[in-house]
PDB file of C-alpha atoms in Angstrom:
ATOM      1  CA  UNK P   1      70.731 -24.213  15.152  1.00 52.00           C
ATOM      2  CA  UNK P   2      67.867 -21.489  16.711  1.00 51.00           C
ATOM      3  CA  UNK P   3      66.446 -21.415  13.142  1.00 53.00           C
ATOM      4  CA  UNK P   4      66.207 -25.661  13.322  1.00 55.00           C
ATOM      5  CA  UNK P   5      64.850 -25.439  16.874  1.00 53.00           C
ATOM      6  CA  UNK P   6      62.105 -22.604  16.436  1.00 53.00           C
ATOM      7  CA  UNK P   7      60.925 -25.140  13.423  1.00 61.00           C
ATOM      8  CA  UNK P   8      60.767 -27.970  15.862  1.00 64.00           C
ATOM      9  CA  UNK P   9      59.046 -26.600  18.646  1.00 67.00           C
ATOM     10  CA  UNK P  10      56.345 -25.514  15.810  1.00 65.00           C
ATOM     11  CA  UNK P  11      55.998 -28.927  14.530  1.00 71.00           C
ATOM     12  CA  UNK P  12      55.973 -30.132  18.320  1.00 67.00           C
ATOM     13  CA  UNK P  13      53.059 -27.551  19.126  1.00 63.00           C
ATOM     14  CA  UNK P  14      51.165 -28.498  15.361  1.00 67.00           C
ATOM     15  CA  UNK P  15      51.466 -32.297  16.521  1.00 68.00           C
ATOM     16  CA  UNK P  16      53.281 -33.612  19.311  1.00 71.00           C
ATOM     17  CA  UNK P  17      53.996 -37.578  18.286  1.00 70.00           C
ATOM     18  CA  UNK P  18      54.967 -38.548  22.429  1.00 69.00           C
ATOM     19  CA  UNK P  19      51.622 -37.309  24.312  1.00 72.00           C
ATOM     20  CA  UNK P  20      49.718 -37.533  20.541  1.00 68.00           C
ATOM     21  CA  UNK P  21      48.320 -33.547  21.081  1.00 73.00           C
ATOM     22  CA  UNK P  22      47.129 -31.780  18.403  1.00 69.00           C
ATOM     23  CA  UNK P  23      47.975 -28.038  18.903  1.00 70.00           C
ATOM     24  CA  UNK P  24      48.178 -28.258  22.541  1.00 68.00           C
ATOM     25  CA  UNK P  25      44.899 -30.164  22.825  1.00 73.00           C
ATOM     26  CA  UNK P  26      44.316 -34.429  23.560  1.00 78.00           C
ATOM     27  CA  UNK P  27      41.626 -35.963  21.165  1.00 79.00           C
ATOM     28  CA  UNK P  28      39.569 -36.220  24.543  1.00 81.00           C
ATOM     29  CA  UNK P  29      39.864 -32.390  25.007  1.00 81.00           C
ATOM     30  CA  UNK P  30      39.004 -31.497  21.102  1.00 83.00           C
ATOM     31  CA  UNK P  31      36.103 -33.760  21.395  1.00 86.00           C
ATOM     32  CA  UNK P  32      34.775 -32.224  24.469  1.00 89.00           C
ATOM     33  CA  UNK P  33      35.144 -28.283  23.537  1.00 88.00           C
ATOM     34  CA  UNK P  34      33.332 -29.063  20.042  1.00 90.00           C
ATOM     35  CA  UNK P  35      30.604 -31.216  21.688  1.00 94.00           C
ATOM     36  CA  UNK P  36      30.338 -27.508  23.829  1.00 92.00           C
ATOM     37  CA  UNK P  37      30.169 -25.840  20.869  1.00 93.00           C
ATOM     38  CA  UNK P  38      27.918 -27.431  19.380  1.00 95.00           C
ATOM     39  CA  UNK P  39      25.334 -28.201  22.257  1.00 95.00           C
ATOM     40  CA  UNK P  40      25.462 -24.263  22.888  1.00 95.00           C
ATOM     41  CA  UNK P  41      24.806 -23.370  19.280  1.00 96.00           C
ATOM     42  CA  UNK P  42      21.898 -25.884  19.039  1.00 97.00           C
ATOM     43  CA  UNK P  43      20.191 -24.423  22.489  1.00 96.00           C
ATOM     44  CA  UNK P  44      20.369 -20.521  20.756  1.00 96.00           C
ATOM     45  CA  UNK P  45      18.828 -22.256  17.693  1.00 97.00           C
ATOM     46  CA  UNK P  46      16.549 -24.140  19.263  1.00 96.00           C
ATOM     47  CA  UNK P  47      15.855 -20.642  21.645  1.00 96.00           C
ATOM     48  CA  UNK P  48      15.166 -18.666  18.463  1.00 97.00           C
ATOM     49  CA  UNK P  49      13.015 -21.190  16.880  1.00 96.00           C
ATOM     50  CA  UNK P  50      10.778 -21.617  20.214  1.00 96.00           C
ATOM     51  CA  UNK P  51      10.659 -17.692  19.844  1.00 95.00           C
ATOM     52  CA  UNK P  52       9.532 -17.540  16.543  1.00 94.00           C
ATOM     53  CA  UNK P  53       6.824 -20.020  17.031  1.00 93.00           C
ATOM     54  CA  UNK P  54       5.243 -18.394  19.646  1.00 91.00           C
ATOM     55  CA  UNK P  55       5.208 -15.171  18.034  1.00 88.00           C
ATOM     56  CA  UNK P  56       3.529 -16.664  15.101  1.00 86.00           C
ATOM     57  CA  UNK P  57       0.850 -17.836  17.039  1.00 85.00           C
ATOM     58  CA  UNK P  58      -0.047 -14.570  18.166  1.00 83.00           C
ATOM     59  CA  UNK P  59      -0.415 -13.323  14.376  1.00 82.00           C
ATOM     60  CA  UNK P  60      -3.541 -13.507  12.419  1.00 79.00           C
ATOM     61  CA  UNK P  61      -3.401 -14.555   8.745  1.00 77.00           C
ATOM     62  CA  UNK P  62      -6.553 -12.420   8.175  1.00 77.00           C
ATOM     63  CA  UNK P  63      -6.173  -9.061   9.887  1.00 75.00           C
ATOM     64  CA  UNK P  64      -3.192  -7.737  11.910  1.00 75.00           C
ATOM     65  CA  UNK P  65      -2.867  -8.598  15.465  1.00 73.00           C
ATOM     66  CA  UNK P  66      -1.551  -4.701  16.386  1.00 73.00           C
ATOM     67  CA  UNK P  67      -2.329  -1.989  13.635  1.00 71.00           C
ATOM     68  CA  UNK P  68      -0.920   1.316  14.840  1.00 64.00           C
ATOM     69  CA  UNK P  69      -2.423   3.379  11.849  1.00 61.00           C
ATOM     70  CA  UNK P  70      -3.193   7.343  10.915  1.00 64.00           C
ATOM     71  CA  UNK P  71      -6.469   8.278  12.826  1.00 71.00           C
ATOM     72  CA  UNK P  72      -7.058   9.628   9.320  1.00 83.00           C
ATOM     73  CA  UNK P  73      -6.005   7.303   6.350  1.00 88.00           C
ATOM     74  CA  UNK P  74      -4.302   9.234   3.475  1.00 87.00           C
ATOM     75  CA  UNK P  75      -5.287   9.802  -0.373  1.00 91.00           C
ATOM     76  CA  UNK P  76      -3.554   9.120  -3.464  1.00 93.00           C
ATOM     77  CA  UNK P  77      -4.767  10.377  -7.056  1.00 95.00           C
ATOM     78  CA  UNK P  78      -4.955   8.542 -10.484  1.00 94.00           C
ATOM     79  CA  UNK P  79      -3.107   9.654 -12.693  1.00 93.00           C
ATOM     80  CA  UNK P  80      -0.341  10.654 -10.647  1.00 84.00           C
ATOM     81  CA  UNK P  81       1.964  12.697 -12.889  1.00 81.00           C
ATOM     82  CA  UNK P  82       5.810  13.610 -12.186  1.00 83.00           C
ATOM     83  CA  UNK P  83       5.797  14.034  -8.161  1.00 85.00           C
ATOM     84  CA  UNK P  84       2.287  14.863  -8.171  1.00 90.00           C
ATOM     85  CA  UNK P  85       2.400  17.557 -10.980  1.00 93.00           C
ATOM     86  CA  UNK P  86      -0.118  16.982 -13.953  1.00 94.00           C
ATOM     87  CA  UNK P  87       0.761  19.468 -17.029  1.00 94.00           C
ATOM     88  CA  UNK P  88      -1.084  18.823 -20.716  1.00 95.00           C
ATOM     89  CA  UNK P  89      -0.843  20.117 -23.744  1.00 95.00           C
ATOM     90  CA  UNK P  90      -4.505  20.744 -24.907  1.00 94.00           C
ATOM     91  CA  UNK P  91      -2.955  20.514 -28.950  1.00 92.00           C
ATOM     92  CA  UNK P  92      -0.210  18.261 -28.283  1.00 93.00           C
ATOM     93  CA  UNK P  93      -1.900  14.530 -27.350  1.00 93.00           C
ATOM     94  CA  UNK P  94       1.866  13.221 -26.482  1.00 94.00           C
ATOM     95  CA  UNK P  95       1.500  15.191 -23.290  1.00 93.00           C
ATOM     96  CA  UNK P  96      -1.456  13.681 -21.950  1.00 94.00           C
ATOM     97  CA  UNK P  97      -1.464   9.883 -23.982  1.00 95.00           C
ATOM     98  CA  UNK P  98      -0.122   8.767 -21.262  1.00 94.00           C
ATOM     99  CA  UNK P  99      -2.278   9.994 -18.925  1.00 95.00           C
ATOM    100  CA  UNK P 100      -4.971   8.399 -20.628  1.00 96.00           C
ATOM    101  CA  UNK P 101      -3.308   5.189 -21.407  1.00 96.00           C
ATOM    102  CA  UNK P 102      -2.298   4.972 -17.032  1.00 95.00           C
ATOM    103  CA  UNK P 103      -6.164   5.853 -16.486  1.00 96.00           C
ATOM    104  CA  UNK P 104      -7.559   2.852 -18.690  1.00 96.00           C
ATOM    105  CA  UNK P 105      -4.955   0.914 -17.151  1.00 95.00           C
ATOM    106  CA  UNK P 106      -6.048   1.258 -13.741  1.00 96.00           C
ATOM    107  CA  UNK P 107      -9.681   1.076 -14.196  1.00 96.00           C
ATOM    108  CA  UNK P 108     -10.004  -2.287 -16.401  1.00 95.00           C
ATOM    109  CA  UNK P 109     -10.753  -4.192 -13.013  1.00 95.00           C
ATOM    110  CA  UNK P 110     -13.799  -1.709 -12.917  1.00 96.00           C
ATOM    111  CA  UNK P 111     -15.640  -2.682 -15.948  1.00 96.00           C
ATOM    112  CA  UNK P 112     -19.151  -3.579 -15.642  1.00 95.00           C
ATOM    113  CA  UNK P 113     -18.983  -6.756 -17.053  1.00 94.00           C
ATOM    114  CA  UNK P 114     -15.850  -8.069 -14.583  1.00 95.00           C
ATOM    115  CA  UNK P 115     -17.909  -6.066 -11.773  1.00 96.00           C
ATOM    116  CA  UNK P 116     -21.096  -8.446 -12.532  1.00 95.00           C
ATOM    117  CA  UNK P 117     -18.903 -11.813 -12.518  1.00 94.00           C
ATOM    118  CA  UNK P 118     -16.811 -11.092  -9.145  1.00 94.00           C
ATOM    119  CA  UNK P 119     -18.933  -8.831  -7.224  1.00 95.00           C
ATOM    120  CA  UNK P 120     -22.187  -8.119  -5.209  1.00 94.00           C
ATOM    121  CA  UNK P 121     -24.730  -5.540  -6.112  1.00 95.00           C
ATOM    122  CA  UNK P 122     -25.239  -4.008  -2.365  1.00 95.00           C
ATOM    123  CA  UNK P 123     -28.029  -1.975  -0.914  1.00 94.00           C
ATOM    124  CA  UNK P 124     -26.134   1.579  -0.829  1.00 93.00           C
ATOM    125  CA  UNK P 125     -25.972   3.923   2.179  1.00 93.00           C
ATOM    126  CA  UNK P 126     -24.786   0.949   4.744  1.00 94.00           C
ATOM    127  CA  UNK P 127     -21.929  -0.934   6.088  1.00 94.00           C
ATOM    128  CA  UNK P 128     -21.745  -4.398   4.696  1.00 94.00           C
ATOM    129  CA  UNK P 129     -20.745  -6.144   7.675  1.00 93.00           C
ATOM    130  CA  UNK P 130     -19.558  -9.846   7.650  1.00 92.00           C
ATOM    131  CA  UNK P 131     -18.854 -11.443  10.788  1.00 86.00           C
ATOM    132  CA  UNK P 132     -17.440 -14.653  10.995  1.00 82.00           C
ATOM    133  CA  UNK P 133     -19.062 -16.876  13.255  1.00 79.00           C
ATOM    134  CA  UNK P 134     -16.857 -17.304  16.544  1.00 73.00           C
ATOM    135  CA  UNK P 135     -13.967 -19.908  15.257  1.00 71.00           C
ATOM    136  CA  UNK P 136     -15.604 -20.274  11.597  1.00 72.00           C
ATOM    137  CA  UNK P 137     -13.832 -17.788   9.241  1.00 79.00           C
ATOM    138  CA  UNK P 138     -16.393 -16.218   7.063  1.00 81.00           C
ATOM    139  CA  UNK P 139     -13.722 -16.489   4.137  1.00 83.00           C
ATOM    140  CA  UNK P 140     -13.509 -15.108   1.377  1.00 87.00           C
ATOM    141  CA  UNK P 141     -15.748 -12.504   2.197  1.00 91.00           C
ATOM    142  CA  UNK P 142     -17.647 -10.712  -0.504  1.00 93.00           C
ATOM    143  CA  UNK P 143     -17.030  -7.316  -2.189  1.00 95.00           C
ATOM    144  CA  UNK P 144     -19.553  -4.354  -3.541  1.00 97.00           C
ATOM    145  CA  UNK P 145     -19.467  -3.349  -7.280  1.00 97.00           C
ATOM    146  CA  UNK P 146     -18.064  -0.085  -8.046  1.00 97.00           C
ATOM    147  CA  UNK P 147     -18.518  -0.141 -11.822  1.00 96.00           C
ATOM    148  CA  UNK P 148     -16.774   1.899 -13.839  1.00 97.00           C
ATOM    149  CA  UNK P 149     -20.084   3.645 -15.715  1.00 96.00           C
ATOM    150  CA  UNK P 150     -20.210   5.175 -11.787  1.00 96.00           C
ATOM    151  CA  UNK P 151     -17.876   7.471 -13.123  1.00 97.00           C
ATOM    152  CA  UNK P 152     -19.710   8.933 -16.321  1.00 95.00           C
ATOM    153  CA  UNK P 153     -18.122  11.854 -17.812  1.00 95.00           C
ATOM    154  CA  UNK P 154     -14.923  10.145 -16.299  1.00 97.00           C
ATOM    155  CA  UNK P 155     -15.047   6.044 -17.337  1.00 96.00           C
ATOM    156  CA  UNK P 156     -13.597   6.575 -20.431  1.00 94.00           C
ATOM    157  CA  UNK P 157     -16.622   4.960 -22.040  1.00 94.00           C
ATOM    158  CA  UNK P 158     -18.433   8.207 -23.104  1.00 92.00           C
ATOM    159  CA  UNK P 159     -15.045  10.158 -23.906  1.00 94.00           C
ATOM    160  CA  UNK P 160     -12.173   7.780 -24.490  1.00 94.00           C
ATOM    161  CA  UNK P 161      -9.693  10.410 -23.342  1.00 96.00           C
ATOM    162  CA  UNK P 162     -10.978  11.734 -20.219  1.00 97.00           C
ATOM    163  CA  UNK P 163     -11.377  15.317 -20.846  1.00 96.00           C
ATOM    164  CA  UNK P 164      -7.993  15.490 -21.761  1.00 96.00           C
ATOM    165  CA  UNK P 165      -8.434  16.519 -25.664  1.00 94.00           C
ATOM    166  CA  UNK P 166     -10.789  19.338 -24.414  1.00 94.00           C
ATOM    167  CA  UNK P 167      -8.598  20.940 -21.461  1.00 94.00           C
ATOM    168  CA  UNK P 168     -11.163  19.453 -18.752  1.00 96.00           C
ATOM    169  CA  UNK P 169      -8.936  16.716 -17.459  1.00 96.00           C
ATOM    170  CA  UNK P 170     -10.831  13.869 -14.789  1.00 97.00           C
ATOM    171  CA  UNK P 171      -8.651  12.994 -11.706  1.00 97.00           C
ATOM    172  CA  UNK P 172      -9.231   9.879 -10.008  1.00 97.00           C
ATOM    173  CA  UNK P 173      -8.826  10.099  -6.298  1.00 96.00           C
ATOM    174  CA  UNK P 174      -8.811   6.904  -3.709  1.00 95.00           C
ATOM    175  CA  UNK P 175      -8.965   6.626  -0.092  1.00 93.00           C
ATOM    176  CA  UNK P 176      -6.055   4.522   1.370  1.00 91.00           C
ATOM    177  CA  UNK P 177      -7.047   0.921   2.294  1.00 91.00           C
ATOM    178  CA  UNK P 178      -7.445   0.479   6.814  1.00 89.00           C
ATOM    179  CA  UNK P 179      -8.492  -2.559   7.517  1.00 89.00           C
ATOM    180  CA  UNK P 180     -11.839  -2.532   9.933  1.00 88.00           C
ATOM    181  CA  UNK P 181     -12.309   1.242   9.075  1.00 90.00           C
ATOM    182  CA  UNK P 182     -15.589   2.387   9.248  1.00 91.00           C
ATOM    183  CA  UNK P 183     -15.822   5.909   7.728  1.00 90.00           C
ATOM    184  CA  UNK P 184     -19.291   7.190   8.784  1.00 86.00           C
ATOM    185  CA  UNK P 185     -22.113   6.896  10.517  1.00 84.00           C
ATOM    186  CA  UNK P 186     -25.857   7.495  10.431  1.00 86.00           C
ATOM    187  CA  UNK P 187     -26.098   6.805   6.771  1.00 85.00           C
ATOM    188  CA  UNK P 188     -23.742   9.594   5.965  1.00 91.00           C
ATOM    189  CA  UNK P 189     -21.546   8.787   3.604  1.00 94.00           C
ATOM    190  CA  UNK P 190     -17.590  10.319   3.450  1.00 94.00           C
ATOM    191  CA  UNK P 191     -17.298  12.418   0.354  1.00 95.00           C
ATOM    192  CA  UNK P 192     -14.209  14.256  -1.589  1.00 95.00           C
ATOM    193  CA  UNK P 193     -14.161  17.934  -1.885  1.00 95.00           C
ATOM    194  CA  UNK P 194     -11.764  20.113  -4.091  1.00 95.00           C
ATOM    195  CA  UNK P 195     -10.556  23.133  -3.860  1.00 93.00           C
ATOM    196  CA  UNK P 196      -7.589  25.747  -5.236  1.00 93.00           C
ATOM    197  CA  UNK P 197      -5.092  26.887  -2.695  1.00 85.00           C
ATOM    198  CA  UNK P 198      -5.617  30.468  -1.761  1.00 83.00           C
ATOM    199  CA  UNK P 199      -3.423  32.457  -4.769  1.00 85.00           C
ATOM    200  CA  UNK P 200      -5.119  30.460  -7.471  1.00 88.00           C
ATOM    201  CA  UNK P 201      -8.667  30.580  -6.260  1.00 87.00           C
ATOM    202  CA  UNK P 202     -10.096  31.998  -9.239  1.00 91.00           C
ATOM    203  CA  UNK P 203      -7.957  29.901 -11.473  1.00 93.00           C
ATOM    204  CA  UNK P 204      -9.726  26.703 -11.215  1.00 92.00           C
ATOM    205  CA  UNK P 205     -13.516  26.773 -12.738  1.00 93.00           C
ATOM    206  CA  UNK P 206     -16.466  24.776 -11.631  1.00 96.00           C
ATOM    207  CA  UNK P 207     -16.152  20.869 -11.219  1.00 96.00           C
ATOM    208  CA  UNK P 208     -18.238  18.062 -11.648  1.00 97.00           C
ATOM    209  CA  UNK P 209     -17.932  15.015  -9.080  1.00 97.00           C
ATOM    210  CA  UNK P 210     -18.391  11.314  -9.700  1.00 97.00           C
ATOM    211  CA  UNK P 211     -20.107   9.753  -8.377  1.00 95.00           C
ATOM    212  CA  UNK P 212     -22.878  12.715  -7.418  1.00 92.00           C
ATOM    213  CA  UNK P 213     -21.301  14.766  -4.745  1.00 92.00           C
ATOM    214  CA  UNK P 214     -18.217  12.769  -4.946  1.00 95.00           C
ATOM    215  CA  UNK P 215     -18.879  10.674  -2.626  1.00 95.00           C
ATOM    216  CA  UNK P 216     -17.383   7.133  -1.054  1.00 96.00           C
ATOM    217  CA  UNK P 217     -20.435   5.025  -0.417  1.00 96.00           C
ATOM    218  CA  UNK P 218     -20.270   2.580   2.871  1.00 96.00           C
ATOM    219  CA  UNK P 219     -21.509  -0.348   1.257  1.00 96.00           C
ATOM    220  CA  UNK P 220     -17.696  -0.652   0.428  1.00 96.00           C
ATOM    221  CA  UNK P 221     -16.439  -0.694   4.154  1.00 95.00           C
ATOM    222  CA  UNK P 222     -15.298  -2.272   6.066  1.00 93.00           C
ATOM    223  CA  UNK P 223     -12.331  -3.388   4.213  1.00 94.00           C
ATOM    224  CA  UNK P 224     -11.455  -6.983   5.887  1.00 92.00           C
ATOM    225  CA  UNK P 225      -7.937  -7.165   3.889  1.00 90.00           C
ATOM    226  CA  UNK P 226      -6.421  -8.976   0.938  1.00 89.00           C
ATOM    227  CA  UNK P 227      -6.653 -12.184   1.742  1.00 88.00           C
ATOM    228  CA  UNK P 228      -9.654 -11.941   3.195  1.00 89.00           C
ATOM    229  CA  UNK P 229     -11.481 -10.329   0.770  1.00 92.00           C
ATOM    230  CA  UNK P 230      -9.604 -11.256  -2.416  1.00 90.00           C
ATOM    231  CA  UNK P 231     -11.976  -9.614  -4.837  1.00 92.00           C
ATOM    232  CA  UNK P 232     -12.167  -6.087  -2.735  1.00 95.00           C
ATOM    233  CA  UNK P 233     -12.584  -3.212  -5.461  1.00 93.00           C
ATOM    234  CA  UNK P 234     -11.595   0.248  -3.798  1.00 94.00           C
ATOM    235  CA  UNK P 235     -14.129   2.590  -4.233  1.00 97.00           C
ATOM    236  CA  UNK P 236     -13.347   5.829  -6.260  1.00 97.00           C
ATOM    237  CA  UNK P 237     -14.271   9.861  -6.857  1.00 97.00           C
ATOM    238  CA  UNK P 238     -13.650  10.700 -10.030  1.00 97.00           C
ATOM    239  CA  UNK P 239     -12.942  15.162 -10.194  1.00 97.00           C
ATOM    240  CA  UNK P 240     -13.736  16.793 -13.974  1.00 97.00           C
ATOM    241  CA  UNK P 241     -12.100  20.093 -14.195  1.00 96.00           C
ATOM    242  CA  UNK P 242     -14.634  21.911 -16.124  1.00 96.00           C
ATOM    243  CA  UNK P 243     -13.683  25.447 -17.334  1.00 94.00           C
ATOM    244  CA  UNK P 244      -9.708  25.604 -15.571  1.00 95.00           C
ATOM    245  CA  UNK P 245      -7.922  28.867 -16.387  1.00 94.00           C
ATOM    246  CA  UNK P 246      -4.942  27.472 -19.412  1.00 95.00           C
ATOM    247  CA  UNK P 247      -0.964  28.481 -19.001  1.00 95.00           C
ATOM    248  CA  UNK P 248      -1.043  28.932 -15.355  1.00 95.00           C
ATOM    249  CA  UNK P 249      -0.280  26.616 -12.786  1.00 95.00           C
ATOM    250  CA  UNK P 250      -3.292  25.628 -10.523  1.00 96.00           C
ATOM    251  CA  UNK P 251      -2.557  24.060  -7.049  1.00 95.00           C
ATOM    252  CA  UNK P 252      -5.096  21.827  -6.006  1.00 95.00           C
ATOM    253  CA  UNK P 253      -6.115  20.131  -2.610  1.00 94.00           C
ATOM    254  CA  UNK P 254      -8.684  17.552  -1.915  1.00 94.00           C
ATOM    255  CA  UNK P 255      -9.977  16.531   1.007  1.00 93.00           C
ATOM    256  CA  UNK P 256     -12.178  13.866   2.607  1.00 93.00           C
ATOM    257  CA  UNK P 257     -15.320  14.733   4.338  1.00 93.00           C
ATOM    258  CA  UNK P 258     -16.737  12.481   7.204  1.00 91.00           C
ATOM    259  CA  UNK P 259     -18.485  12.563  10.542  1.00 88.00           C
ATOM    260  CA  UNK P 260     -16.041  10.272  11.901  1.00 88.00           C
ATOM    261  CA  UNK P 261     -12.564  10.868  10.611  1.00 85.00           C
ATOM    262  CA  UNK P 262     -10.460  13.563  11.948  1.00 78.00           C
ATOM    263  CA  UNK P 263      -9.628  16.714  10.059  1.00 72.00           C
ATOM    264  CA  UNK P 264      -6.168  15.619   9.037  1.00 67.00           C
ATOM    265  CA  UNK P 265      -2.797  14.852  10.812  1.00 62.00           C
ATOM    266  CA  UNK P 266       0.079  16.746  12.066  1.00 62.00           C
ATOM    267  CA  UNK P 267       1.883  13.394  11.544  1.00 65.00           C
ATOM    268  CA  UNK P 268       1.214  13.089   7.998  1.00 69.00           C
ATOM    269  CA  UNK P 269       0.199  15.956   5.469  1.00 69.00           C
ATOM    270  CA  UNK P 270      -1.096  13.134   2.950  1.00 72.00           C
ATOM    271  CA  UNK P 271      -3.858  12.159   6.156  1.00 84.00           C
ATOM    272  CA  UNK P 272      -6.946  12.960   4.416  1.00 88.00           C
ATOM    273  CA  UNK P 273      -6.051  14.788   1.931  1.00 90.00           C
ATOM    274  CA  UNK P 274      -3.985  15.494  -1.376  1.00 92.00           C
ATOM    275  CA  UNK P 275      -2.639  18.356  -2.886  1.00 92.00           C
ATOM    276  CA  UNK P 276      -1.249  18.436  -6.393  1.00 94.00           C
ATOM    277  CA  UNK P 277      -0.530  20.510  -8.987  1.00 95.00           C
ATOM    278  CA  UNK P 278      -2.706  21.305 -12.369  1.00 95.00           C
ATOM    279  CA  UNK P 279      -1.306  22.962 -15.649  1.00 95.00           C
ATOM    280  CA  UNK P 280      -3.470  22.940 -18.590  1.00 96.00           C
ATOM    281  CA  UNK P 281      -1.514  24.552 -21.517  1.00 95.00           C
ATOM    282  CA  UNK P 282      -3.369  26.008 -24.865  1.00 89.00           C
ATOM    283  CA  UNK P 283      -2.532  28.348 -27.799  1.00 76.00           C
TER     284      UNK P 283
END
């Protein structure tokens, strides 16, 4: 009889047939707590949406609207190796084929003949500034040639395997892309300078810079970002380890050189400069 009666007073509660409730609740009362429900959830939509919008306006497709950047943008080198450790075989062309292959990669956009089609030739020595004209975007701006032939003994034109096959390897080194950046003044142009760390200071040789004194020219800056400037080709210093002591590990650090960047970061090691590691190995 309890067992009958507990089952009844469930059914009762599911659906009660004399005051026609559905678990406790009237049609009327259902209707009016979903109709909550649902005006609420529509408002916090509607809330985030409104939010959204707003904030979009504030954004700039071109440039962004806050940029809390490095006072000192960072470097990066080409190729990179394993964790920033380069270490050929003079004899054994496996070790550095792919070196060479990674360098040819990244420098087909700098061929002369691309460089002509997409690109301006600039007077050197000066900002190219392009303003836009109040409201009017001046869009897509246009970019300075850096050809690769600006690279001589490291193009890979003259010597297909950049140094590599002769134990006087070319690194590539970039400045980090900062939108608006303006690194120099007065003409003078930032330039790359490389150096051995203390303990291997008579391990590294002479080098060769390319351009002449390895220098970043401001006819490429400002940079006024991707979309912006859709053709934009990052200007390069190319570093030809001439006469590097073989079967000893050489730690390297370059630096950039300007009148208007700071000396580095204690926020970032990579501000302004890049250390790596060299290995040239020989019988």
């Amino acid at each position: 009889m309890e067992e009958r009666k507990g089952s009844s007073e469930w059914r009762e509660f599911f659906w009660n047939p004399r005051t026609h409730e559905l678990m406790g609740r009237t049609a009327t009362s259902w209707g009016l707590i979903l109709l909550f429900y649902l005006v609420f959830y529509l408002f916090l939509a509607g809330m985030f949406v409104l939010t959204m919008y707003i904030m979009l306006l504030t954004l700039d497709d071109y440039s962004p609207t806050w940029q809390d950047q490095l006072a000192t943008p960072g470097m990066m080198i080409r190729p990179k190796g394993d964790q920033l450790d380069i270490t050929v075989s003079v004899s054994d062309s496996e070790s550095w084929d792919g070196f060479v292959r990674n360098l040819n990669t990244f420098l087909s956009p700098y061929n002369d003949s691309y460089q002509v089609q997409t690109n301006d030739n600039c007077p050197p020595d000066q900002f190219f500034i392009q303003e836009d004209s109040g409201e009017v975007r001046n869009n897509p701006k246009r970019s300075c040639q850096f050809n690769r032939t600006m690279l001589g003994d490291c193009s890979g034109m003259s010597d297909r395997f950049f140094g590599y096959s002769r134990g006087q390897p070319c690194i590539l080194i970039k400045l980090n892309r900062v939108i608006g950046m303006l690194p120099g003044k007065d003409g003078q142009s930032p330039s790359v300078s490389c150096g051995a760390k203390s303990e291997d200071r008579d391990k590294m040789g002479p080098l060769k810079y390319f351009p002449p004194n390895g220098t970043f020219n401001l006819m490429y800056y400002p940079y006024y970002g991707k979309k912006a400037q859709v053709n934009y080709t990052q200007p390069l210093v190319a570093v030809k380890f001439l006469n590097a002591s073989v079967n000893t590990d050489i730690n390297v650090e370059c630096k950039i050189n300007s009148n208007t960047l700071a000396d580095g970061s204690d926020r970032d090691k990579f501000a302004g400069r890049i250390s790596f590691k060299l290995r040239i190995n020989d019988k």
